[in-house]
Amino acid sequence: MSVAVLVVAGVVSGWGTGEAVADPTTAGTLYVNHDGACSDAGTGSASMPFCTVQAAADVVLPGQTVRVEAPDGLPYVESVTLTRSGTEDAPITFTGAAFAPGGSPTLLTPKGSAPALTLKAVHDVRFQSLAIGYPAADAVAVTGSTGVALDRLSFRRPVPSGGGTGTAVTVDGASTDVTVSRNWIPDGYAYGVRAQPGASQVTVTTNVVTTPRRGGIEMAGTSGAAVTSNTVTAPCATGISLDGASSGTVENNVVASVPAKQSDSCPAPTAPLYSVSADSADQVTSDYNAAANGSGTAARPRPEYAWADAPYTTAVSLHDATGQGAHDIDGLNLSYPTAPPEHSVLIDSADAHAPGELTTDVDGAPLVDDPLVADTGTGTTARPDRGAIERQDSITVPGDDMPSPSRGVAPFVTSVRTDDATTGWGKPIATYSVDFGDGSAPVTQAPGAPITHAYTTPGVYAPAVTVTDADGSSSTVRSAAVDVGTTAPPATSLSGALATTADGQVDAGDALFTVPQPANAWEVAYRVLTFGDGDQESLADGPQKIEHQYPAAGSYTATLTQTDLLGRTTTARVTVHAADAFLPVAARYDAERTIPAHGVLKLSAATVHAGSDGVDAARLQIVTSGAKANGTLTVYTDGTTRPGTSTVGFGPGRTVSNEATVKVTPTGAIDLYNSSSGPVTVNVATLGLQSHAQFGRTYHPTTPIRLLDTRSGTGGHTGAVAGGHSLTLTVSGTHGVPAQANAVVLDVVATTTKGSGSLTVSPDGTINSGVSGPYWTTGQTASAQIVVPMASLVDGKVVLRNNSKSSANLVADVVGWYGPTASGSTFQPVSPVRILNTRTGTGGKIAKLGAHATLKLKVTGAHGVPGSGVSAVDLNLTVPSPTGSGYLVAYADGTTRPDVHSADYTSGHPAAGAALVKVGADGEVDLYNAGSTAVDVDTDLLGDYTVDTVG
């Protein structure tokens, strides 16, 4: 025998349309649909279906059809038992919803260990077009029943695949006249189909059974069995077996084997492909079967047959010994069940008259004559192939035979060509049928004129073009989609906020974006969110929450671009002011250095504690001493050009202090420049850090509130504080400062001083963590704005210590606080810039600030400061060459001038003072000269505090 070699690879869906079944009238239909409104107490109408399959099984009558629908794709999790019967003329039918590729069939998943479906003592019933979930034991059980048809059931494999338990379809010994046809049974079962002793007239036809653990199709003690046109891959067990004095026929089957090793899940890898026991051999006829047991001259891995308990390795040896299998073939390879390749010996070689032979294959395709293969089987019209899958004519449908145009705004008209499909067998094309996927009836016609259709309702549709040749072979081609859009594209929406902790700390450079579900979400093709810093993210479907950490403080525009199915785009934008949050540092003087005349001192990131994540700036206190000449100290970012600003003004014989915020990026180091002609000693302490990548505190500027004045007794202390003595002042938990404040900003003044000295401000209960300043000489009034870290403060108090040997009156005002609340302001550092110089006209004024005069200074909308949303600015005020004594007051324009000292000056000595100043509603601050002589004023901008961070 000249034998062709069958080498098959690939996967098939395991679901087909099958033979057409007449749909009963609406009156004869019960509906089951658990998606939406349903009731098991109702009548199972289309408008109020049953919720469960069991509810329908309990009331179904002869002649009725139960239509089980699953538009949501979710399974029915229940074990159904049917005890009601039909009649020969009026059977009961259960059917799943029509299957559409890309959709989901109706799935019945068993509950517990019971079968998904039990037919108990019934007759004249049919179950079709259902998917059966994997059970713990048997999947479908037929018990004591007759006239049963199980057709086009698709069984599910377990996930992950187990060692194989239960039987997909089991027929007990009290059942008769049972047909199991066109089912797909995957691996994971011990047996595919099994009839138990006593069963009779069981027909198992046109099924696909893959990798059963103990047996593919087994008839045990079954009389009148017909096992016809099945395809079984059985590497671990016998594919088809009849034993226990069974009788019947075995025809047109294909049983395949691949090498396998014995294991718990593969108990019999050397079992024969076909087996007929000795007590059944005289009552069984076997022919037109195929054994795919390997090809070529190599030794076959296992016997192909066991007949009357004797093994036979080939079809020839079986026939020679028993007379069975006269038309059997072997020498084939089959790795997975699929249609035979062209010219295979399986094509047109089966017995068309075999008991149980159907007119369609497992996928519902017709039995057709392949003109390229010589007919070796029987029959005149139907030319069946062996196995469950029929080779079809190869029909080529060009890609442009799809609805064109495929997208547009509703309503629009599309058309499908019907004149250029071809067939591999040279058969004429009989019909084109187009299902446009929008619920309209398919349009079928002979080849020729295009088929046109109007889409009127917006949506995404999956049209299908089915081309059928003259013999009934067909090919269905589906386009990606037809997109029918609404008149306007879906609108976009984007909002954002900064990341916060439960207690209100904020990561001022970490933005949380919210993208809601767009209107007509089905119409959106894709969405991309660009963050404005070079990064972007493609968004999934549905509402989204996206977090993004910005690499540096600054203003960024985040843009959401939404593209719909028609290519139309819409955008939404928010501006993110990625900024800094404050991290208090316990104040300690970490660096004492002498800077030579016109020299530069570099302090490392480690020295100023600026080496942690995202630190952009440091709040420092700088104390100068031992100066030999008048001069200024300029603090600026290492690696940048020295700005024309000043931080501390000093002179011979005086110790001077001031605070300043300095940018530290990108290296974390800072430089200090001595402008004087002589050396000066500096002592530097870090009071806090500003980071865009750590959770920290926000700033809350306030209108200055007096906490202490020993001259009047405000604050509970009356009279000057003696030298070497201290007083304790309650700060947090009072005067608008919450108990949770982590740092407080104080303006402190020492006046009516009786000797030179200084003031130290410390959190109560701490040691060596105070902030020094101001420093004064005998009779001098001196002031300083001080940030007091209070992270370790437990009682809300600070201690003010007079370090002089003589007494001094002390005054303290709170001008702001840092705390864990997102309602405050975040910091944006800038490179130091002089925004006011009354000597040169910078800032709009080119004359000295007169005695008791006020100057308005615009601080927003320039130098990197936003035009709105600014609550405070970080300034340094310098009086470079005063000719008298006095002080400056900085405050928000449009408010009452407070009685605070922002910078005290004395004749002949340059003076500087830090000022975290609240900004007026017009973006201006006022500078008032409380002295009796006119003075020049320099104002340097170090940064701003902004309320609106995302908007």
mmCIF file of N, CA and C in Angstrom, residues 810-878:
data_model
loop_
_atom_site.group_PDB
_atom_site.id
_atom_site.type_symbol
_atom_site.label_atom_id
_atom_site.label_comp_id
_atom_site.label_asym_id
_atom_site.label_seq_id
_atom_site.Cartn_x
_atom_site.Cartn_y
_atom_site.Cartn_z
ATOM 1 N N LEU A 810 12.990 91.485 75.235
ATOM 2 C CA LEU A 810 12.818 90.597 74.085
ATOM 3 C C LEU A 810 11.407 90.719 73.535
ATOM 4 N N VAL A 811 11.317 90.701 72.191
ATOM 5 C CA VAL A 811 10.037 90.747 71.487
ATOM 6 C C VAL A 811 10.027 89.600 70.476
ATOM 7 N N ALA A 812 8.894 88.914 70.349
ATOM 8 C CA ALA A 812 8.799 87.807 69.384
ATOM 9 C C ALA A 812 7.432 87.830 68.714
ATOM 10 N N ASP A 813 7.432 87.688 67.397
ATOM 11 C CA ASP A 813 6.204 87.581 66.607
ATOM 12 C C ASP A 813 6.281 86.322 65.755
ATOM 13 N N VAL A 814 5.159 85.629 65.639
ATOM 14 C CA VAL A 814 5.102 84.491 64.719
ATOM 15 C C VAL A 814 4.623 85.005 63.374
ATOM 16 N N VAL A 815 5.351 84.662 62.303
ATOM 17 C CA VAL A 815 4.986 85.114 60.957
ATOM 18 C C VAL A 815 4.630 83.940 60.044
ATOM 19 N N GLY A 816 4.741 82.721 60.553
ATOM 20 C CA GLY A 816 4.368 81.564 59.738
ATOM 21 C C GLY A 816 4.788 80.273 60.414
ATOM 22 N N TRP A 817 4.326 79.153 59.851
ATOM 23 C CA TRP A 817 4.673 77.844 60.407
ATOM 24 C C TRP A 817 4.631 76.782 59.315
ATOM 25 N N TYR A 818 5.385 75.712 59.535
ATOM 26 C CA TYR A 818 5.403 74.553 58.650
ATOM 27 C C TYR A 818 4.704 73.403 59.373
ATOM 28 N N GLY A 819 3.855 72.686 58.636
ATOM 29 C CA GLY A 819 3.176 71.561 59.268
ATOM 30 C C GLY A 819 2.661 70.562 58.257
ATOM 31 N N PRO A 820 2.233 69.409 58.757
ATOM 32 C CA PRO A 820 1.760 68.334 57.869
ATOM 33 C C PRO A 820 0.321 68.551 57.437
ATOM 34 N N THR A 821 0.094 69.499 56.586
ATOM 35 C CA THR A 821 -1.236 69.739 56.037
ATOM 36 C C THR A 821 -1.096 70.193 54.602
ATOM 37 N N ALA A 822 -1.875 69.564 53.719
ATOM 38 C CA ALA A 822 -1.748 69.827 52.296
ATOM 39 C C ALA A 822 -2.344 71.165 51.891
ATOM 40 N N SER A 823 -3.002 71.870 52.796
ATOM 41 C CA SER A 823 -3.634 73.144 52.438
ATOM 42 C C SER A 823 -2.647 74.296 52.438
ATOM 43 N N GLY A 824 -1.407 74.042 52.808
ATOM 44 C CA GLY A 824 -0.413 75.099 52.828
ATOM 45 C C GLY A 824 0.239 75.307 51.478
ATOM 46 N N SER A 825 1.381 75.963 51.485
ATOM 47 C CA SER A 825 2.091 76.330 50.269
ATOM 48 C C SER A 825 3.381 75.535 50.150
ATOM 49 N N THR A 826 3.730 75.222 48.917
ATOM 50 C CA THR A 826 4.982 74.531 48.635
ATOM 51 C C THR A 826 5.982 75.510 48.051
ATOM 52 N N PHE A 827 7.263 75.155 48.130
ATOM 53 C CA PHE A 827 8.334 76.097 47.837
ATOM 54 C C PHE A 827 8.928 75.849 46.462
ATOM 55 N N GLN A 828 9.193 76.934 45.768
ATOM 56 C CA GLN A 828 9.876 76.874 44.478
ATOM 57 C C GLN A 828 11.137 77.731 44.589
ATOM 58 N N PRO A 829 12.318 77.092 44.693
ATOM 59 C CA PRO A 829 13.536 77.910 44.784
ATOM 60 C C PRO A 829 13.883 78.526 43.441
ATOM 61 N N VAL A 830 14.538 79.676 43.486
ATOM 62 C CA VAL A 830 15.041 80.298 42.270
ATOM 63 C C VAL A 830 16.526 80.602 42.482
ATOM 64 N N SER A 831 17.217 80.763 41.386
ATOM 65 C CA SER A 831 18.597 81.236 41.512
ATOM 66 C C SER A 831 18.535 82.649 42.077
ATOM 67 N N PRO A 832 19.352 82.953 43.095
ATOM 68 C CA PRO A 832 19.251 84.274 43.743
ATOM 69 C C PRO A 832 19.312 85.402 42.723
ATOM 70 N N VAL A 833 18.379 86.328 42.839
ATOM 71 C CA VAL A 833 18.323 87.447 41.898
ATOM 72 C C VAL A 833 17.948 88.714 42.657
ATOM 73 N N ARG A 834 18.629 89.785 42.319
ATOM 74 C CA ARG A 834 18.332 91.068 42.968
ATOM 75 C C ARG A 834 17.160 91.708 42.248
ATOM 76 N N ILE A 835 16.064 91.892 42.976
ATOM 77 C CA ILE A 835 14.872 92.474 42.362
ATOM 78 C C ILE A 835 14.674 93.939 42.763
ATOM 79 N N LEU A 836 15.496 94.412 43.685
ATOM 80 C CA LEU A 836 15.435 95.827 44.067
ATOM 81 C C LEU A 836 16.832 96.312 44.410
ATOM 82 N N ASN A 837 17.229 97.437 43.806
ATOM 83 C CA ASN A 837 18.473 98.124 44.146
ATOM 84 C C ASN A 837 18.195 99.600 43.952
ATOM 85 N N THR A 838 18.014 100.312 45.056
ATOM 86 C CA THR A 838 17.626 101.720 44.955
ATOM 87 C C THR A 838 18.753 102.599 44.447
ATOM 88 N N ARG A 839 19.968 102.060 44.341
ATOM 89 C CA ARG A 839 21.079 102.842 43.799
ATOM 90 C C ARG A 839 21.098 102.796 42.279
ATOM 91 N N THR A 840 20.629 101.659 41.698
ATOM 92 C CA THR A 840 20.697 101.505 40.245
ATOM 93 C C THR A 840 19.341 101.595 39.562
ATOM 94 N N GLY A 841 18.282 101.548 40.320
ATOM 95 C CA GLY A 841 16.946 101.592 39.735
ATOM 96 C C GLY A 841 16.338 100.226 39.488
ATOM 97 N N THR A 842 17.059 99.152 39.791
ATOM 98 C CA THR A 842 16.461 97.823 39.686
ATOM 99 C C THR A 842 15.245 97.737 40.598
ATOM 100 N N GLY A 843 14.138 97.301 40.056
ATOM 101 C CA GLY A 843 12.905 97.242 40.823
ATOM 102 C C GLY A 843 12.055 98.480 40.671
ATOM 103 N N GLY A 844 12.509 99.459 39.864
ATOM 104 C CA GLY A 844 11.678 100.618 39.551
ATOM 105 C C GLY A 844 11.888 101.824 40.435
ATOM 106 N N LYS A 845 12.827 101.760 41.393
ATOM 107 C CA LYS A 845 13.071 102.926 42.258
ATOM 108 C C LYS A 845 14.559 103.218 42.268
ATOM 109 N N ILE A 846 14.935 104.453 41.977
ATOM 110 C CA ILE A 846 16.341 104.832 41.867
ATOM 111 C C ILE A 846 16.726 105.863 42.919
ATOM 112 N N ALA A 847 15.964 105.949 43.991
ATOM 113 C CA ALA A 847 16.261 106.886 45.089
ATOM 114 C C ALA A 847 16.174 106.126 46.402
ATOM 115 N N LYS A 848 16.861 106.681 47.399
ATOM 116 C CA LYS A 848 16.818 106.051 48.719
ATOM 117 C C LYS A 848 15.387 106.013 49.242
ATOM 118 N N LEU A 849 15.167 105.005 50.082
ATOM 119 C CA LEU A 849 13.870 104.903 50.741
ATOM 120 C C LEU A 849 13.863 105.889 51.903
ATOM 121 N N GLY A 850 12.988 106.878 51.831
ATOM 122 C CA GLY A 850 12.997 107.949 52.809
ATOM 123 C C GLY A 850 12.573 107.498 54.196
ATOM 124 N N ALA A 851 12.900 108.352 55.152
ATOM 125 C CA ALA A 851 12.500 108.069 56.534
ATOM 126 C C ALA A 851 10.979 107.983 56.613
ATOM 127 N N HIS A 852 10.530 106.926 57.288
ATOM 128 C CA HIS A 852 9.106 106.689 57.491
ATOM 129 C C HIS A 852 8.331 106.623 56.168
ATOM 130 N N ALA A 853 9.010 106.173 55.131
ATOM 131 C CA ALA A 853 8.399 106.037 53.803
ATOM 132 C C ALA A 853 8.202 104.558 53.472
ATOM 133 N N THR A 854 7.288 104.314 52.539
ATOM 134 C CA THR A 854 6.959 102.946 52.137
ATOM 135 C C THR A 854 7.210 102.777 50.642
ATOM 136 N N LEU A 855 7.746 101.656 50.255
ATOM 137 C CA LEU A 855 8.023 101.316 48.855
ATOM 138 C C LEU A 855 7.256 100.054 48.505
ATOM 139 N N LYS A 856 6.522 100.082 47.396
ATOM 140 C CA LYS A 856 5.797 98.887 46.924
ATOM 141 C C LYS A 856 6.680 98.142 45.945
ATOM 142 N N LEU A 857 6.760 96.831 46.131
ATOM 143 C CA LEU A 857 7.642 96.008 45.293
ATOM 144 C C LEU A 857 6.858 94.841 44.719
ATOM 145 N N LYS A 858 6.790 94.774 43.378
ATOM 146 C CA LYS A 858 6.106 93.660 42.714
ATOM 147 C C LYS A 858 7.004 92.422 42.769
ATOM 148 N N VAL A 859 6.457 91.307 43.275
ATOM 149 C CA VAL A 859 7.282 90.106 43.433
ATOM 150 C C VAL A 859 6.762 88.909 42.650
ATOM 151 N N THR A 860 5.592 89.025 42.000
ATOM 152 C CA THR A 860 5.042 87.894 41.253
ATOM 153 C C THR A 860 5.110 88.180 39.760
ATOM 154 N N GLY A 861 5.048 87.104 38.972
ATOM 155 C CA GLY A 861 4.999 87.239 37.523
ATOM 156 C C GLY A 861 6.328 87.488 36.869
ATOM 157 N N ALA A 862 7.435 87.334 37.579
ATOM 158 C CA ALA A 862 8.764 87.532 37.005
ATOM 159 C C ALA A 862 9.767 86.707 37.781
ATOM 160 N N HIS A 863 10.926 86.493 37.179
ATOM 161 C CA HIS A 863 12.034 85.769 37.823
ATOM 162 C C HIS A 863 11.648 84.356 38.247
ATOM 163 N N GLY A 864 10.726 83.748 37.496
ATOM 164 C CA GLY A 864 10.318 82.385 37.803
ATOM 165 C C GLY A 864 9.213 82.284 38.818
ATOM 166 N N VAL A 865 8.730 83.403 39.336
ATOM 167 C CA VAL A 865 7.637 83.395 40.304
ATOM 168 C C VAL A 865 6.322 83.434 39.534
ATOM 169 N N PRO A 866 5.375 82.510 39.829
ATOM 170 C CA PRO A 866 4.094 82.525 39.104
ATOM 171 C C PRO A 866 3.371 83.857 39.263
ATOM 172 N N GLY A 867 2.479 84.142 38.323
ATOM 173 C CA GLY A 867 1.716 85.374 38.377
ATOM 174 C C GLY A 867 0.572 85.332 39.360
ATOM 175 N N SER A 868 0.197 84.126 39.810
ATOM 176 C CA SER A 868 -0.913 84.010 40.755
ATOM 177 C C SER A 868 -0.656 82.816 41.667
ATOM 178 N N GLY A 869 -1.434 82.769 42.730
ATOM 179 C CA GLY A 869 -1.336 81.643 43.655
ATOM 180 C C GLY A 869 -0.171 81.718 44.604
ATOM 181 N N VAL A 870 0.577 82.831 44.613
ATOM 182 C CA VAL A 870 1.745 82.958 45.483
ATOM 183 C C VAL A 870 1.294 83.487 46.844
ATOM 184 N N SER A 871 1.644 82.745 47.891
ATOM 185 C CA SER A 871 1.237 83.171 49.234
ATOM 186 C C SER A 871 2.336 83.915 49.955
ATOM 187 N N ALA A 872 3.600 83.603 49.639
ATOM 188 C CA ALA A 872 4.717 84.242 50.332
ATOM 189 C C ALA A 872 5.953 84.162 49.454
ATOM 190 N N VAL A 873 6.892 85.060 49.705
ATOM 191 C CA VAL A 873 8.182 85.021 49.018
ATOM 192 C C VAL A 873 9.294 84.991 50.057
ATOM 193 N N ASP A 874 10.402 84.388 49.647
ATOM 194 C CA ASP A 874 11.591 84.285 50.500
ATOM 195 C C ASP A 874 12.565 85.361 50.033
ATOM 196 N N LEU A 875 12.718 86.390 50.853
ATOM 197 C CA LEU A 875 13.545 87.536 50.490
ATOM 198 C C LEU A 875 14.710 87.688 51.451
ATOM 199 N N ASN A 876 15.739 88.394 50.975
ATOM 200 C CA ASN A 876 16.814 88.864 51.845
ATOM 201 C C ASN A 876 16.921 90.365 51.644
ATOM 202 N N LEU A 877 16.791 91.138 52.729
ATOM 203 C CA LEU A 877 16.835 92.592 52.690
ATOM 204 C C LEU A 877 18.198 93.069 53.174
ATOM 205 N N THR A 878 18.807 93.969 52.439
ATOM 206 C CA THR A 878 20.116 94.509 52.814
ATOM 207 C C THR A 878 20.070 96.029 52.798
#
